[in-house]
Short mmCIF file of C-alpha atoms and ligand atoms in Angstrom, two decimals:
data_model
loop_
_atom_site.label_atom_id
_atom_site.label_comp_id
_atom_site.label_asym_id
_atom_site.label_seq_id
_atom_site.Cartn_x
_atom_site.Cartn_y
_atom_site.Cartn_z
CA UNK L 2 101.70 45.11 97.81
CA UNK L 3 98.64 43.79 96.55
CA UNK L 4 96.17 44.73 99.09
CA UNK L 5 97.33 48.25 99.36
CA UNK L 6 97.16 48.46 95.97
CA UNK L 7 93.55 47.49 95.73
CA UNK L 8 92.97 49.79 98.79
CA UNK L 9 94.30 52.68 96.96
CA UNK L 10 92.08 51.78 93.82
CA UNK L 11 89.06 51.37 96.13
CA UNK L 12 89.40 55.01 97.47
CA UNK L 13 90.29 56.27 94.45
CA UNK L 14 86.93 54.72 93.19
CA UNK L 15 85.20 56.34 95.97
CA UNK L 16 86.36 59.83 95.06
CA UNK L 17 88.97 59.68 98.33
CA UNK L 18 92.31 61.22 97.00
CA UNK L 19 95.39 59.83 98.63
CA UNK L 20 97.18 62.14 101.18
CA UNK L 21 100.32 64.07 100.25
CA UNK L 22 103.16 64.10 102.56
CA UNK L 23 104.68 67.82 103.48
CA UNK L 24 107.31 69.06 105.80
CA UNK L 25 107.36 72.48 106.59
CA UNK L 26 110.37 74.22 108.45
CA UNK L 27 110.02 77.38 110.19
CA UNK L 28 113.09 79.07 111.05
CA UNK L 29 112.28 80.87 114.53
CA UNK L 30 115.85 81.42 115.46
CA UNK L 31 116.63 83.53 112.29
CA UNK L 32 113.71 86.42 112.02
CA UNK L 33 113.46 88.82 109.55
CA UNK L 34 112.30 92.47 108.78
CA UNK L 35 108.90 93.35 110.58
CA UNK L 36 106.02 92.86 108.02
CA UNK L 37 104.55 96.31 107.52
CA UNK L 38 101.26 96.04 108.28
CA UNK L 39 100.57 98.48 104.95
CA UNK L 40 101.16 95.54 103.20
CA UNK L 41 97.31 94.88 103.75
CA UNK L 42 96.35 98.36 102.32
CA UNK L 43 93.17 98.95 100.32
CA UNK L 44 92.72 100.62 97.40
CA UNK L 45 89.35 102.84 96.90
CA UNK L 46 88.59 104.43 93.60
CA UNK L 47 85.81 106.65 92.05
CA UNK L 48 85.18 103.46 89.83
CA UNK L 49 81.99 101.95 89.49
CA UNK L 50 80.26 101.15 92.62
CA UNK L 51 83.25 101.42 95.21
CA UNK L 52 82.62 104.79 96.58
CA UNK L 53 79.11 105.16 95.81
CA UNK L 54 76.77 102.52 96.68
CA UNK L 55 80.05 100.64 98.25
CA UNK L 56 81.69 102.98 101.03
CA UNK L 57 79.20 105.77 100.90
CA UNK L 58 75.52 106.05 100.40
CA UNK L 59 74.80 109.53 101.84
CA UNK L 60 73.26 110.43 104.95
CA UNK L 61 69.69 110.26 103.62
CA UNK L 62 69.76 106.84 102.24
CA UNK L 63 67.49 104.30 103.66
CA UNK L 64 70.41 101.99 103.84
CA UNK L 65 71.73 102.17 107.24
CA UNK L 66 74.70 104.25 107.59
CA UNK L 67 76.39 106.69 110.10
CA UNK L 68 76.91 109.96 108.35
CA UNK L 69 76.66 108.92 105.14
CA UNK L 70 79.11 105.98 105.30
CA UNK L 71 76.97 102.62 105.11
CA UNK L 72 76.98 100.57 108.14
CA UNK L 73 77.69 97.17 106.90
CA UNK L 74 80.49 97.72 105.11
CA UNK L 75 81.71 100.26 107.52
CA UNK L 76 81.76 97.55 110.26
CA UNK L 77 83.43 94.73 108.40
CA UNK L 78 86.32 97.03 107.44
CA UNK L 79 86.56 97.76 110.87
CA UNK L 80 86.85 94.27 111.54
CA UNK L 81 89.63 93.83 109.06
CA UNK L 82 91.61 96.58 110.82
CA UNK L 83 92.59 98.22 107.47
CA UNK L 84 95.79 99.80 108.08
CA UNK L 85 95.61 102.18 105.36
CA UNK L 86 93.71 103.32 101.96
CA UNK L 87 94.34 104.59 98.88
CA UNK L 88 92.33 107.04 97.23
CA UNK L 89 91.03 108.63 94.39
CA UNK L 90 92.52 106.54 91.89
CA UNK L 91 93.90 104.95 89.96
CA UNK L 92 93.18 106.53 86.62
CA UNK L 93 90.62 108.72 88.21
CA UNK L 94 93.05 110.66 90.30
CA UNK L 95 94.41 112.30 87.16
CA UNK L 96 91.18 113.96 86.01
CA UNK L 97 89.78 114.62 89.69
CA UNK L 98 90.12 118.16 90.66
CA UNK L 99 90.04 118.16 94.42
CA UNK L 100 88.47 121.81 95.10
CA UNK L 101 85.01 120.29 92.90
CA UNK L 102 84.57 117.80 96.05
CA UNK L 103 84.96 120.37 99.22
CA UNK L 104 81.95 122.66 100.36
CA UNK L 105 78.31 122.55 100.28
CA UNK L 106 77.25 119.49 98.59
CA UNK L 107 74.85 121.37 96.47
CA UNK L 108 77.46 123.84 95.35
CA UNK L 109 80.15 120.91 94.32
CA UNK L 110 80.22 121.10 90.21
CA UNK L 111 79.71 117.71 88.42
CA UNK L 112 81.88 115.96 86.12
CA UNK L 113 81.99 112.99 83.86
CA UNK L 114 84.19 109.92 85.01
CA UNK L 115 85.99 109.34 81.76
CA UNK L 116 87.76 106.53 82.64
CA UNK L 117 85.53 104.29 84.26
CA UNK L 118 81.90 103.94 82.21
CA UNK L 119 81.54 107.69 81.31
CA UNK L 120 78.93 108.41 84.43
CA UNK L 121 78.43 111.39 86.28
CA UNK L 122 80.09 111.95 89.46
CA UNK L 123 78.48 114.73 91.51
CA UNK L 124 81.52 115.19 93.76
CA UNK L 125 79.61 114.11 96.84
CA UNK L 126 82.33 112.08 98.29
CA UNK L 127 85.28 114.37 98.56
CA UNK L 128 88.59 115.37 100.54
CA UNK L 129 86.38 115.24 104.08
CA UNK L 130 84.48 112.25 103.28
CA UNK L 131 87.49 110.41 102.43
CA UNK L 132 89.95 111.19 105.00
CA UNK L 133 87.13 111.32 107.99
CA UNK L 134 86.29 107.84 106.69
CA UNK L 135 89.71 106.86 107.35
CA UNK L 136 89.97 108.58 110.76
CA UNK L 137 86.75 106.54 111.89
CA UNK L 138 88.48 103.04 110.50
CA UNK L 139 91.57 104.31 112.40
CA UNK L 140 93.52 103.71 109.15
CA UNK L 141 96.51 106.06 107.50
CA UNK L 142 95.28 107.74 103.97
CA UNK L 143 97.24 107.72 100.81
CA UNK L 144 96.35 110.39 98.67
CA UNK L 145 96.91 110.34 95.10
CA UNK L 146 97.72 113.89 93.24
CA UNK L 147 96.54 114.94 89.83
CA UNK L 148 99.68 114.96 87.82
CA UNK L 149 97.94 114.06 84.29
CA UNK L 150 95.69 117.02 84.08
CA UNK L 151 96.16 118.86 86.94
CA UNK L 152 98.49 121.76 88.35
CA UNK L 153 101.22 121.81 90.44
CA UNK L 154 99.48 124.69 92.46
CA UNK L 155 96.59 122.35 92.67
CA UNK L 156 98.79 119.81 94.30
CA UNK L 157 100.40 122.11 96.60
CA UNK L 158 97.21 123.64 97.75
CA UNK L 159 95.58 120.15 98.56
CA UNK L 160 98.20 119.45 100.79
CA UNK L 161 98.00 122.65 102.38
CA UNK L 162 94.25 122.07 102.94
CA UNK L 163 94.78 118.46 104.03
CA UNK L 164 97.72 119.29 106.53
CA UNK L 165 98.22 122.72 107.41
CA UNK L 166 96.94 124.33 110.90
CA UNK L 167 97.18 127.63 109.56
CA UNK L 168 97.08 130.02 106.30
CA UNK L 169 94.56 130.32 103.36
CA UNK L 170 93.67 126.49 102.81
CA UNK L 171 93.53 125.69 106.42
CA UNK L 172 90.92 128.56 106.90
CA UNK L 173 89.06 127.36 103.75
CA UNK L 174 89.07 123.87 105.59
CA UNK L 175 87.95 125.30 108.94
CA UNK L 176 85.07 127.02 107.05
CA UNK L 177 84.12 123.85 105.39
CA UNK L 178 83.66 122.30 108.86
CA UNK L 179 87.42 120.42 110.01
CA UNK L 180 89.28 122.75 112.26
CA UNK L 181 92.15 120.29 112.89
CA UNK L 182 94.49 119.19 109.80
CA UNK L 183 94.57 115.56 108.90
CA UNK L 184 98.00 115.36 108.70
CA UNK L 185 98.44 112.94 105.53
CA UNK L 186 101.62 111.43 105.16
CA UNK L 187 101.26 109.13 101.95
CA UNK L 188 101.24 111.25 98.77
CA UNK L 189 101.19 109.56 95.40
CA UNK L 190 102.73 111.95 92.67
CA UNK L 191 100.52 110.86 89.78
CA UNK L 192 99.15 107.44 88.97
CA UNK L 193 100.15 105.35 86.12
CA UNK L 194 102.16 108.12 84.32
CA UNK L 195 103.17 105.68 81.36
CA UNK L 196 99.40 104.89 80.54
CA UNK L 197 96.24 106.85 81.97
CA UNK L 198 98.25 109.21 84.01
CA UNK L 199 99.77 111.23 80.90
CA UNK L 200 100.98 108.66 78.70
CA UNK L 201 104.67 110.15 79.53
CA UNK L 202 108.13 108.67 78.84
CA UNK L 203 109.66 107.88 82.02
CA UNK L 204 112.53 110.49 81.53
CA UNK L 205 109.64 113.11 81.20
CA UNK L 206 107.66 112.01 84.14
CA UNK L 207 110.73 112.05 86.41
CA UNK L 208 111.50 115.75 85.54
CA UNK L 209 107.68 116.06 86.19
CA UNK L 210 108.08 114.14 89.70
CA UNK L 211 111.11 116.74 90.65
CA UNK L 212 108.99 119.66 89.88
CA UNK L 213 105.75 118.30 91.79
CA UNK L 214 107.57 117.23 94.79
CA UNK L 215 109.44 120.31 95.17
CA UNK L 216 106.06 122.17 96.15
CA UNK L 217 104.80 119.14 98.28
CA UNK L 218 105.73 121.07 101.50
CA UNK L 219 105.74 119.63 105.09
CA UNK L 220 103.43 121.44 107.51
CA UNK L 221 104.69 119.80 110.76
CA UNK L 222 108.34 119.22 110.58
CA UNK L 223 107.81 115.93 112.98
CA UNK L 224 105.83 114.80 110.43
CA UNK L 225 107.16 114.49 106.91
CA UNK L 226 105.55 113.81 103.78
CA UNK L 227 106.16 110.40 102.10
CA UNK L 228 106.42 110.75 98.31
CA UNK L 229 105.70 108.15 96.06
CA UNK L 230 106.74 108.02 92.32
CA UNK L 231 104.25 106.56 90.07
CA UNK L 232 106.31 103.09 89.06
CA UNK L 233 106.25 100.60 86.50
CA UNK L 234 103.56 97.75 85.18
CA UNK L 235 104.77 94.47 85.52
CA UNK L 236 107.69 93.79 83.46
CA UNK L 237 108.86 97.64 82.61
CA UNK L 238 112.07 97.33 84.11
CA UNK L 239 113.22 100.33 82.25
CA UNK L 240 110.59 102.70 83.90
CA UNK L 241 112.26 101.63 87.36
CA UNK L 242 115.58 102.36 85.85
CA UNK L 243 114.96 105.45 84.80
CA UNK L 244 113.13 106.93 87.67
CA UNK L 245 115.77 105.73 89.94
CA UNK L 246 118.55 107.28 88.12
CA UNK L 247 116.55 110.67 87.68
CA UNK L 248 114.73 111.05 90.70
CA UNK L 249 116.73 109.07 93.20
CA UNK L 250 116.12 110.44 96.72
CA UNK L 251 113.70 113.04 96.18
CA UNK L 252 111.31 110.30 96.57
CA UNK L 253 110.44 107.92 99.48
CA UNK L 254 109.22 105.12 97.32
CA UNK L 255 108.53 103.77 93.81
CA UNK L 256 105.31 102.07 93.04
CA UNK L 257 104.86 98.70 91.16
CA UNK L 258 101.19 97.64 89.57
CA UNK L 259 100.85 94.03 89.13
CA UNK L 260 97.68 92.40 88.34
CA UNK L 261 96.84 88.53 87.80
CA UNK L 262 95.02 88.94 84.47
CA UNK L 263 95.09 86.96 81.40
CA UNK L 264 95.94 89.44 79.49
CA UNK L 265 94.96 93.14 78.25
CA UNK L 266 93.42 92.32 74.69
CA UNK L 267 90.31 90.67 74.65
CA UNK L 268 88.52 88.46 77.24
CA UNK L 269 90.28 88.35 80.89
CA UNK L 270 87.64 84.87 81.39
CA UNK L 271 84.90 84.21 83.71
CA UNK L 272 85.74 85.12 87.94
CA UNK L 273 83.57 82.24 88.40
CA UNK L 274 83.46 79.75 85.40
CA UNK L 275 86.74 78.24 85.08
CA UNK L 276 88.36 74.77 84.44
CA UNK L 277 91.16 73.05 86.50
CA UNK L 278 93.69 74.64 83.96
CA UNK L 279 92.58 78.25 84.26
CA UNK L 280 92.78 77.74 87.75
CA UNK L 281 96.27 76.78 88.02
CA UNK L 282 97.41 79.07 85.41
CA UNK L 283 95.93 81.92 87.39
CA UNK L 284 97.68 81.32 90.50
CA UNK L 285 101.09 80.50 88.72
CA UNK L 286 100.54 84.23 87.14
CA UNK L 287 100.02 85.58 90.62
CA UNK L 288 102.98 83.99 91.87
CA UNK L 289 104.88 85.29 88.96
CA UNK L 290 104.89 88.58 90.92
CA UNK L 291 108.03 87.19 93.03
CA UNK L 292 110.81 87.43 90.35
CA UNK L 293 109.16 90.22 89.04
CA UNK L 294 109.63 92.07 92.58
CA UNK L 295 113.12 90.59 92.34
CA UNK L 296 114.11 92.33 89.18
CA UNK L 297 112.63 95.38 90.27
CA UNK L 298 114.64 95.49 93.49
CA UNK L 299 118.01 94.55 92.03
CA UNK L 300 117.40 97.67 89.73
CA UNK L 301 116.65 99.98 92.84
CA UNK L 302 119.80 98.39 94.33
CA UNK L 303 122.00 99.50 91.49
CA UNK L 304 121.02 103.24 92.47
CA UNK L 305 119.84 102.87 95.89
CA UNK L 306 122.40 100.52 97.92
CA UNK L 307 121.66 101.52 101.24
CA UNK L 308 117.79 100.90 100.79
CA UNK L 309 116.49 104.05 101.57
CA UNK L 310 113.84 103.92 98.75
CA UNK L 311 111.09 101.22 99.08
CA UNK L 312 109.03 99.36 96.73
CA UNK L 313 105.22 99.62 97.39
CA UNK L 314 102.97 97.22 95.34
CA UNK L 315 100.05 100.06 94.93
CA UNK L 316 97.77 97.46 92.69
CA UNK L 317 97.64 93.92 92.98
CA UNK L 318 94.92 91.52 92.49
CA UNK L 319 92.96 89.29 89.85
CA UNK L 320 91.16 91.07 87.00
CA UNK L 321 88.68 88.91 85.34
CA UNK L 322 85.77 89.93 82.83
CA UNK L 323 82.98 91.97 84.48
CA UNK L 324 79.96 90.01 85.76
CA UNK L 325 77.52 89.35 83.13
CA UNK L 326 74.78 92.38 82.58
CA UNK L 327 77.13 94.74 84.44
CA UNK L 328 78.34 98.08 83.15
CA UNK L 329 81.74 96.72 81.39
CA UNK L 330 83.22 100.45 82.78
CA UNK L 331 82.35 99.42 86.61
CA UNK L 332 84.75 96.30 86.81
CA UNK L 333 82.35 94.56 89.00
CA UNK L 334 83.72 90.83 89.29
CA UNK L 335 82.67 88.30 91.66
CA UNK L 336 85.22 86.05 93.70
CA UNK L 337 86.10 82.25 94.70
CA UNK L 338 88.72 80.18 96.48
CA UNK L 339 90.91 80.87 93.38
CA UNK L 340 90.78 84.71 94.44
CA UNK L 341 91.77 83.55 97.85
CA UNK L 342 94.67 81.46 96.87
CA UNK L 343 95.84 84.71 94.60
CA UNK L 344 95.42 86.83 98.07
CA UNK L 345 97.33 84.39 100.34
CA UNK L 346 99.94 83.63 98.11
CA UNK L 347 100.32 86.88 97.13
CA UNK L 348 100.65 88.27 100.69
CA UNK L 349 103.28 85.27 101.34
CA UNK L 350 105.37 86.83 98.84
CA UNK L 351 105.14 90.02 100.15
CA UNK L 352 106.04 88.82 103.50
CA UNK L 353 109.17 87.63 101.86
CA UNK L 354 110.31 90.89 100.90
CA UNK L 355 109.59 92.73 104.05
CA UNK L 356 112.77 94.37 104.15
CA UNK L 357 112.06 96.32 101.09
CA UNK L 358 108.08 96.34 100.24
CA UNK L 359 106.76 98.95 102.81
CA UNK L 360 103.16 98.99 101.17
CA UNK L 361 100.73 97.20 99.08
CA UNK L 362 97.16 98.13 98.06
CA UNK L 363 95.16 95.11 97.01
CA UNK L 364 92.44 96.42 93.89
CA UNK L 365 90.08 97.48 95.78
CA UNK L 366 88.09 97.50 98.82
CA UNK L 367 84.46 97.20 97.29
CA UNK L 368 82.68 95.99 94.38
CA UNK L 369 85.82 96.74 92.02
CA UNK L 370 88.16 93.69 90.95
CA UNK L 371 89.68 91.53 93.68
CA UNK L 372 87.31 93.11 96.43
CA UNK L 373 86.93 92.46 99.97
CA UNK L 374 83.10 93.11 99.63
CA UNK L 375 80.53 93.26 97.23
CA UNK L 376 77.14 94.99 97.60
CA UNK L 377 74.05 95.60 95.64
CA UNK L 378 71.74 97.99 96.97
CA UNK L 379 70.98 97.23 100.91
CA UNK L 380 72.74 93.59 100.56
CA UNK L 381 76.17 93.17 101.19
CA UNK L 382 78.68 89.95 101.33
CA UNK L 383 81.91 88.92 102.13
CA UNK L 384 84.25 87.54 99.56
CA UNK L 385 86.77 84.67 99.91
CA UNK L 386 89.47 87.32 99.63
CA UNK L 387 88.24 89.06 102.98
CA UNK L 388 88.46 85.90 104.83
CA UNK L 389 92.21 85.53 103.88
CA UNK L 390 92.69 89.23 104.92
CA UNK L 391 90.94 88.62 108.44
CA UNK L 392 92.95 85.36 109.05
CA UNK L 393 96.35 87.06 108.06
CA UNK L 394 95.58 90.04 110.52
CA UNK L 395 98.19 88.46 112.81
CA UNK L 396 100.99 88.94 110.17
CA UNK L 397 100.52 92.77 110.40
CA UNK L 398 103.43 94.45 112.33
CA UNK L 399 104.93 90.98 113.20
CA UNK L 400 108.32 90.04 112.53
CA UNK L 401 108.86 87.95 109.48
CA UNK L 402 109.98 84.44 110.36
CA UNK L 403 111.58 82.58 106.82
CA UNK L 404 110.25 78.95 106.38
CA UNK L 405 110.46 76.45 103.80
CA UNK L 406 108.44 73.56 102.40
CA UNK L 407 109.70 70.58 101.10
CA UNK L 408 107.54 67.48 99.25
CA UNK L 409 105.14 69.90 97.99
CA UNK L 410 103.70 68.85 94.50
CA UNK L 411 105.16 71.34 91.91
CA UNK L 412 103.23 71.80 88.59
CA UNK L 413 104.46 73.53 85.37
CA UNK L 414 102.06 76.53 84.32
CA UNK L 415 102.42 77.19 80.61
CA UNK L 416 102.86 80.61 79.37
CA UNK L 417 101.29 79.57 76.21
CA UNK L 418 97.93 81.01 77.11
CA UNK L 419 98.93 85.02 77.60
CA UNK L 420 97.70 87.00 74.83
CA UNK L 421 99.20 90.27 76.06
CA UNK L 422 102.12 91.70 74.98
CA UNK L 423 103.58 92.53 78.05
CA UNK L 424 104.33 88.96 79.15
CA UNK L 425 107.59 87.79 80.08
CA UNK L 426 108.47 84.44 77.91
CA UNK L 427 109.39 81.96 80.44
CA UNK L 428 107.42 79.26 81.73
CA UNK L 429 106.44 78.87 85.34
CA UNK L 430 105.96 76.40 88.19
CA UNK L 431 103.20 76.31 91.01
CA UNK L 432 103.92 74.71 94.20
CA UNK L 433 100.83 73.33 95.60
CA UNK L 434 101.70 74.20 99.04
CA UNK L 435 102.86 77.29 100.40
CA UNK L 436 103.48 78.86 103.60
CA UNK L 437 104.53 82.12 105.29
CA UNK L 438 105.25 82.64 109.10
CA UNK L 439 105.75 85.51 111.98
CA UNK L 440 105.92 86.13 115.46
CA UNK L 441 103.97 88.89 117.28
CA UNK L 442 105.05 91.34 119.70
CA UNK L 443 103.52 89.03 122.51
CA UNK L 444 106.20 86.09 121.35
CA UNK L 445 103.10 83.80 119.59
CA UNK L 446 103.96 82.54 116.37
CA UNK L 447 101.59 82.47 113.42
CA UNK L 448 101.40 79.90 110.30
CA UNK L 449 99.57 80.40 107.33
CA UNK L 450 99.71 77.37 104.83
CA UNK L 451 97.69 77.05 101.56
CA UNK L 452 97.03 74.12 99.94
CA UNK L 453 96.17 75.06 96.41
CA UNK L 454 95.66 71.49 95.01
CA UNK L 455 92.29 70.66 94.04
CA UNK L 456 92.42 67.18 94.52
CA UNK L 457 95.19 65.95 97.20
CA UNK L 458 94.97 66.47 100.88
CA UNK L 459 98.35 67.54 102.70
CA UNK L 460 99.79 65.59 105.71
CA UNK L 461 101.75 68.49 107.02
CA UNK L 462 104.55 68.06 109.49
CA UNK L 463 105.89 71.46 110.83
CA UNK L 464 109.06 71.62 112.30
CA UNK L 465 109.66 74.62 114.66
CA UNK L 466 113.06 74.32 115.11
CA UNK L 467 113.54 75.00 118.63
CA UNK L 468 110.27 77.29 119.26
CA UNK L 469 108.54 75.21 122.44
CA UNK L 470 104.78 74.99 121.17
CA UNK L 471 102.51 74.70 124.11
CA UNK L 472 98.93 75.52 122.54
CA UNK L 473 97.97 75.67 118.86
CA UNK L 474 94.67 76.85 117.50
CA UNK L 475 93.62 77.66 114.02
CA UNK L 476 91.20 79.21 111.42
CA UNK L 477 90.31 77.61 107.94
CA UNK L 478 88.97 78.70 104.79
CA UNK L 479 87.61 76.01 102.06
CA UNK L 480 84.96 75.37 99.79
CA UNK L 481 83.07 72.40 98.10
CA UNK L 482 84.32 73.52 95.01
CA UNK L 483 86.66 75.93 92.86
CA UNK L 484 83.80 77.75 91.28
CA UNK L 485 81.77 78.57 94.71
CA UNK L 486 81.24 81.83 95.64
CA UNK L 487 79.21 84.20 97.79
CA UNK L 488 76.22 85.43 96.33
CA UNK L 489 73.58 87.78 97.73
CA UNK L 490 71.01 85.16 97.77
CA UNK L 491 73.51 82.68 99.45
CA UNK L 492 76.31 85.22 101.34
CA UNK L 493 77.44 82.86 104.01
CA UNK L 494 78.47 79.66 101.32
CA UNK L 495 82.41 80.11 102.15
CA UNK L 496 83.40 81.55 105.14
CA UNK L 497 86.59 80.92 107.60
CA UNK L 498 85.83 78.69 110.78
CA UNK L 499 87.62 77.78 113.51
CA UNK L 500 89.91 75.06 113.14
CA UNK L 501 91.49 72.46 116.09
CA UNK L 502 93.06 69.66 114.10
CA UNK L 503 96.56 70.84 114.40
CA UNK L 504 97.93 68.64 117.31
CA UNK L 505 101.44 69.20 119.01
CA UNK L 506 103.26 66.00 119.00
CA UNK L 507 105.61 64.71 121.64
CA UNK L 508 108.82 65.51 119.49
CA UNK L 509 107.49 69.08 119.13
CA UNK L 510 106.48 69.05 115.56
CA UNK L 511 102.88 70.11 115.17
CA UNK L 512 100.87 68.13 112.48
CA UNK L 513 97.89 68.88 110.33
CA UNK L 514 95.84 67.31 107.46
CA UNK L 515 94.86 69.99 105.29
CA UNK L 516 91.71 69.57 102.98
CA UNK L 517 92.34 70.11 99.33
CA UNK L 518 91.67 73.47 98.34
CA UNK L 519 92.22 75.11 102.02
CA UNK L 520 93.97 77.79 103.86
CA UNK L 521 94.93 77.45 107.42
CA UNK L 522 96.19 79.96 109.79
CA UNK L 523 97.80 78.59 112.90
CA UNK L 524 98.38 80.42 116.21
CA UNK L 525 100.99 78.87 118.60
CA UNK L 526 101.86 79.72 121.62
O1 AHR X 23 92.24 99.29 89.28
C1 AHR X 23 91.52 99.66 88.24
C2 AHR X 23 92.78 100.56 87.23
O2 AHR X 23 93.80 99.78 86.91
C3 AHR X 23 93.30 101.77 88.18
O3 AHR X 23 92.47 102.80 87.72
C4 AHR X 23 94.52 102.12 87.56
O4 AHR X 23 95.68 102.31 88.34
C5 AHR X 23 95.09 100.37 86.92
O5 AHR X 23 95.23 100.55 85.43
#
């Protein structure tokens, strides 16, 4: 007793922390729904340098590009197998007039991007540039219509332009160099209609939705549109209730926006300079999306017991203060392991509701909020969030396998830090270890585990409950310090690496020691 006490004290004095024992149960005999790959959707808005300098530099740029798309970013996204991309906003969508973004570049009118920094938008990236990019990436497009300041006619014509094989809009498209329709399926009827999309009441927006959707025509009966209503933010359950009641089956889905943000008034905190409390608070806030999802779903169930209408989290992610000396309207923020955990834990939750959540779009793909990629002139870096998306690729379109964790440390996350007006009053709890798992079409099991604990290692035993493991391999993401990030000077500080420390035991369990602050994905055959 005395000896072990002294040993523990000595180890702690050396900075070596005790291991915590955790049991993970994978219930392979009870498979759930297919995890729609669109849960891994991206969001690209005309905001800061997401489009210009991020995705697009133009064909004349000295930065290596293919037809104007910057190659380093394009290749990194290709590697991620992005399934779907939302465009052109966000708030920008409700000021965007699509006809300004087609035809010869020199004739395209300019506009002021009033939402984001008041910069002049030259419309050089428009419908063709976006939809061709999606085609090159092999991803679906999700296009948000301008409801706030546009017209029904503009919406109807845009869909005709993108999807009709023949007719006046198809002729115009062909004149602009594109013969075949793109067949865009996902159509957003406005964005944040309760705010930057027109400051509407839910009753009014519901009627507007019904009117707009009437003129969103199917130009190919085999490929019907999927119409998305601009949904609630966070805890605005009334918005969902009114839309479900008044729009009903005229929509295919209703959206939800949920940002991991300190509050909407004042400072949102630094993306890189934070203490342990900030770190845990942030993860607690990210995980608090789960009760929010449940409440919105239960309201939807009231009106749609057969689950014909999907819930889409079409904007989510961290939102901190912009990096010093950057334009406050550009929402350019750095990314650390804290963001990686927000990504992993949020995706774990989305998987759990895979029967109802059919799409999520992290905000945003490049240079804005919790992005995959940051660029500066000709330099590019991949964020820790990028590596989570990379490690989670096998879960796309795989079958959800329920899992549970026993023995994980749970800490309370106090709500008193909130200064926003939309916050829920409850306090929260955060589990240090979280897990998700799925089975792919080849029968391989993938298990993703997060150890958010800043100090403690986790000795994990995974019980596969009947699934016979013959081989296990893995990938790990971790960092020296919670505040570390990839910079343009040191872009490879945090990146995922092969992980070979998981072992299959004689009793069929898998064991592994997870370092503090790490994320692991295992492939089990
Ligand atoms: O992602 C940034 C902005 O956040 C979007 O434009 C808007 O929809 C939301 O408020």
